[in-house]
Amino acid sequence: MFFRGVKVEKLDNSDDETIKDTYQCYCLIFCHNKKFNILYAPTADFFKIWYKNLMDVAVLSGYNKQFKNIKVIGKGSFAKVLLAKNLDSGDSFAVKTFDKKALEASSAARNRQALKNEINIMRLLSHPNIISLYEVYEGEGHIYLVEDLLKGGELFDRVVEKGFLSEREAAALITQLLKALEQMDSMN
């Protein structure tokens, strides 16, 4: 296992009447050593807060039950970026996919730590000019980072296509960049 700590798997809906009667409330179910503990939330709002806080620290399993990969939209040295569709909501996301074998190679210790740092930092950031990290999944062979899908393309490609940016366009881009940097700096 690449990550240590909390693992979360979403349970499938069940036709079992006992389960339906038991879980008509808002609850989180924890299992440890084959013993189940249920944490009941008094309202849907409390449940959403608990769930969001759990997702901020958890690594999920069952990526292929939640997402359908559509196509590769980018490649890097250690990861591919996939266009993926959430099977429940139909929403599209960018999913950074890391091959665990490459990350677990003894020479890749620095890269493993860099990935863990990236995840920890992205979980702290919340700003309109910074890509959001929604969920982290770990499967048998891959690690998946579910992030915002940006459809505008690469800034470099946009500049090359236009030939140059006007002063107004450049100022707007730099303002967005500086606001994002200000947010990151404020968090040290």
Short mmCIF file of C-alpha atoms in Angstrom, two decimals:
data_model
loop_
_atom_site.label_atom_id
_atom_site.label_comp_id
_atom_site.label_asym_id
_atom_site.label_seq_id
_atom_site.Cartn_x
_atom_site.Cartn_y
_atom_site.Cartn_z
CA MET A 1 0.00 0.00 0.00
CA PHE A 2 1.40 3.39 -1.04
CA PHE A 3 -0.59 5.48 1.45
CA ARG A 4 -0.99 4.71 5.12
CA GLY A 5 -4.03 5.90 7.02
CA VAL A 6 -7.72 6.16 6.34
CA LYS A 7 -9.22 4.26 3.39
CA VAL A 8 -12.81 4.82 2.36
CA GLU A 9 -14.97 2.76 0.03
CA LYS A 10 -18.47 3.77 -0.95
CA LEU A 11 -20.98 0.99 -0.46
CA ASP A 12 -23.34 0.03 -3.28
CA ASN A 13 -27.05 0.61 -2.76
CA SER A 14 -28.72 -2.51 -1.48
CA ASP A 15 -32.14 -4.07 -1.97
CA ASP A 16 -31.96 -5.63 1.50
CA GLU A 17 -34.92 -4.18 3.47
CA THR A 18 -33.02 -4.45 6.79
CA ILE A 19 -30.25 -2.23 5.43
CA LYS A 20 -32.74 0.24 3.97
CA ASP A 21 -34.58 0.52 7.31
CA THR A 22 -31.32 0.93 9.24
CA TYR A 23 -29.73 3.55 7.00
CA GLN A 24 -32.55 6.00 6.32
CA CYS A 25 -30.66 8.46 8.51
CA TYR A 26 -27.40 10.24 7.81
CA CYS A 27 -24.49 8.15 9.00
CA LEU A 28 -20.91 7.10 8.40
CA ILE A 29 -20.02 3.45 8.87
CA PHE A 30 -16.53 2.52 10.04
CA CYS A 31 -15.13 -0.99 10.00
CA HIS A 32 -12.05 -2.11 11.95
CA ASN A 33 -11.06 -5.73 12.52
CA LYS A 34 -14.42 -6.85 11.09
CA LYS A 35 -16.32 -4.76 13.66
CA PHE A 36 -18.63 -2.01 12.42
CA ASN A 37 -19.20 1.33 14.12
CA ILE A 38 -21.87 3.72 12.94
CA LEU A 39 -21.61 7.47 13.46
CA TYR A 40 -25.03 9.10 13.09
CA ALA A 41 -25.38 12.71 11.96
CA PRO A 42 -28.38 14.65 13.27
CA THR A 43 -28.99 16.41 9.92
CA ALA A 44 -27.97 16.27 6.29
CA ASP A 45 -25.89 19.43 6.80
CA PHE A 46 -23.88 17.81 9.60
CA PHE A 47 -23.37 14.74 7.45
CA LYS A 48 -22.05 16.85 4.55
CA ILE A 49 -19.57 18.57 6.87
CA TRP A 50 -18.40 15.24 8.32
CA TYR A 51 -18.11 13.70 4.87
CA LYS A 52 -16.17 16.66 3.45
CA ASN A 53 -13.76 16.62 6.41
CA LEU A 54 -13.25 12.87 6.03
CA MET A 55 -12.56 13.26 2.29
CA ASP A 56 -9.97 15.93 3.10
CA VAL A 57 -7.80 13.29 4.80
CA ALA A 58 -8.93 9.98 3.33
CA VAL A 59 -7.63 7.96 0.42
CA LEU A 60 -10.48 6.23 -1.37
CA SER A 61 -10.65 2.85 -3.05
CA GLY A 62 -12.95 1.80 -5.88
CA TYR A 63 -11.96 4.38 -8.51
CA ASN A 64 -13.27 2.20 -11.36
CA LYS A 65 -16.67 1.96 -9.65
CA GLN A 66 -16.95 5.77 -9.52
CA PHE A 67 -15.35 6.92 -12.78
CA LYS A 68 -15.16 6.00 -16.44
CA ASN A 69 -11.95 7.03 -18.19
CA ILE A 70 -12.73 8.71 -21.52
CA LYS A 71 -9.32 9.58 -22.98
CA VAL A 72 -5.78 10.68 -22.19
CA ILE A 73 -5.54 14.49 -22.29
CA GLY A 74 -1.95 14.92 -21.08
CA LYS A 75 1.25 13.08 -20.23
CA GLY A 76 4.17 13.85 -17.97
CA SER A 77 7.24 12.07 -16.64
CA PHE A 78 5.38 10.20 -13.89
CA ALA A 79 1.71 10.65 -14.65
CA LYS A 80 -0.97 10.69 -17.31
CA VAL A 81 -3.92 13.05 -17.13
CA LEU A 82 -7.22 11.49 -18.08
CA LEU A 83 -10.58 12.96 -18.95
CA ALA A 84 -12.93 10.96 -16.72
CA LYS A 85 -16.66 10.99 -16.07
CA ASN A 86 -18.18 10.46 -12.62
CA LEU A 87 -20.64 7.60 -13.03
CA ASP A 88 -23.03 8.96 -10.37
CA SER A 89 -23.22 12.64 -11.34
CA GLY A 90 -22.10 12.56 -14.98
CA ASP A 91 -19.64 15.40 -14.25
CA SER A 92 -16.29 15.43 -16.04
CA PHE A 93 -12.96 15.74 -14.24
CA ALA A 94 -9.26 15.73 -14.98
CA VAL A 95 -7.67 12.74 -13.25
CA LYS A 96 -3.92 12.59 -12.72
CA THR A 97 -2.97 8.91 -12.80
CA PHE A 98 0.32 7.73 -11.32
CA ASP A 99 1.75 4.25 -11.91
CA LYS A 100 2.59 2.85 -8.46
CA LYS A 101 5.36 0.61 -9.79
CA ALA A 102 7.22 3.64 -11.11
CA LEU A 103 6.66 5.52 -7.83
CA GLU A 104 7.71 2.57 -5.67
CA ALA A 105 11.03 2.05 -7.45
CA SER A 106 13.86 2.66 -4.99
CA SER A 107 15.21 5.52 -7.09
CA ALA A 108 11.84 7.26 -6.97
CA ALA A 109 11.75 8.03 -3.22
CA ARG A 110 11.96 11.74 -3.95
CA ASN A 111 9.05 11.46 -6.41
CA ARG A 112 6.90 9.58 -3.87
CA GLN A 113 7.48 12.35 -1.34
CA ALA A 114 6.77 15.01 -3.97
CA LEU A 115 3.41 13.34 -4.75
CA LYS A 116 2.49 13.19 -1.06
CA ASN A 117 3.45 16.87 -0.69
CA GLU A 118 1.37 17.81 -3.74
CA ILE A 119 -1.68 16.04 -2.30
CA ASN A 120 -1.25 17.62 1.15
CA ILE A 121 -0.84 21.12 -0.28
CA MET A 122 -3.74 20.80 -2.73
CA ARG A 123 -6.02 19.62 0.07
CA LEU A 124 -5.30 22.86 1.95
CA LEU A 125 -5.93 25.22 -0.96
CA SER A 126 -9.33 26.59 -1.88
CA HIS A 127 -9.30 29.47 -4.33
CA PRO A 128 -11.07 30.18 -7.65
CA ASN A 129 -7.72 30.57 -9.46
CA ILE A 130 -6.25 27.29 -8.17
CA ILE A 131 -7.24 23.85 -9.42
CA SER A 132 -9.21 21.96 -6.77
CA LEU A 133 -8.37 18.43 -5.67
CA TYR A 134 -11.64 16.61 -4.96
CA GLU A 135 -10.65 13.05 -4.15
CA VAL A 136 -7.62 10.76 -3.99
CA TYR A 137 -7.97 7.09 -4.89
CA GLU A 138 -5.49 4.25 -4.55
CA GLY A 139 -5.96 1.10 -6.60
CA GLU A 140 -3.85 -1.99 -7.12
CA GLY A 141 -1.57 -0.40 -9.69
CA HIS A 142 -2.37 3.31 -9.75
CA ILE A 143 -2.99 6.42 -7.68
CA TYR A 144 -5.67 8.77 -8.97
CA LEU A 145 -6.02 12.49 -8.17
CA VAL A 146 -9.48 13.77 -9.17
CA GLU A 147 -9.18 17.46 -10.03
CA ASP A 148 -10.97 20.29 -11.81
CA LEU A 149 -11.19 19.91 -15.57
CA LEU A 150 -10.01 23.11 -17.23
CA LYS A 151 -11.28 23.41 -20.79
CA GLY A 152 -9.50 26.58 -21.90
CA GLY A 153 -6.29 24.87 -23.02
CA GLU A 154 -2.69 25.80 -22.32
CA LEU A 155 -1.81 29.48 -21.83
CA PHE A 156 1.32 29.02 -23.95
CA ASP A 157 -0.75 27.66 -26.86
CA ARG A 158 -3.14 30.59 -26.55
CA VAL A 159 -0.28 33.12 -26.72
CA VAL A 160 1.30 31.34 -29.72
CA GLU A 161 -2.07 31.24 -31.51
CA LYS A 162 -2.73 34.95 -30.95
CA GLY A 163 0.89 36.01 -31.49
CA PHE A 164 0.78 38.21 -28.37
CA LEU A 165 -1.50 39.28 -25.53
CA SER A 166 -2.81 42.81 -25.20
CA GLU A 167 -1.81 44.75 -22.12
CA ARG A 168 -5.34 44.33 -20.78
CA GLU A 169 -5.29 40.51 -21.30
CA ALA A 170 -1.84 40.20 -19.74
CA ALA A 171 -2.89 42.33 -16.75
CA ALA A 172 -5.98 40.16 -16.17
CA LEU A 173 -3.90 36.96 -16.29
CA ILE A 174 -1.21 38.34 -13.99
CA THR A 175 -3.88 39.54 -11.53
CA GLN A 176 -5.37 36.03 -11.37
CA LEU A 177 -1.92 34.52 -10.91
CA LEU A 178 -0.97 36.98 -8.16
CA LYS A 179 -4.25 36.34 -6.29
CA ALA A 180 -3.55 32.60 -6.36
CA LEU A 181 0.03 33.16 -5.16
CA GLU A 182 -1.23 35.48 -2.42
CA GLN A 183 -3.58 32.73 -1.21
CA MET A 184 -0.75 30.15 -1.14
CA ASP A 185 1.63 32.59 0.60
CA SER A 186 -0.94 33.37 3.27
CA MET A 187 -0.93 29.66 4.16
CA ASN A 188 2.88 29.50 4.30
#
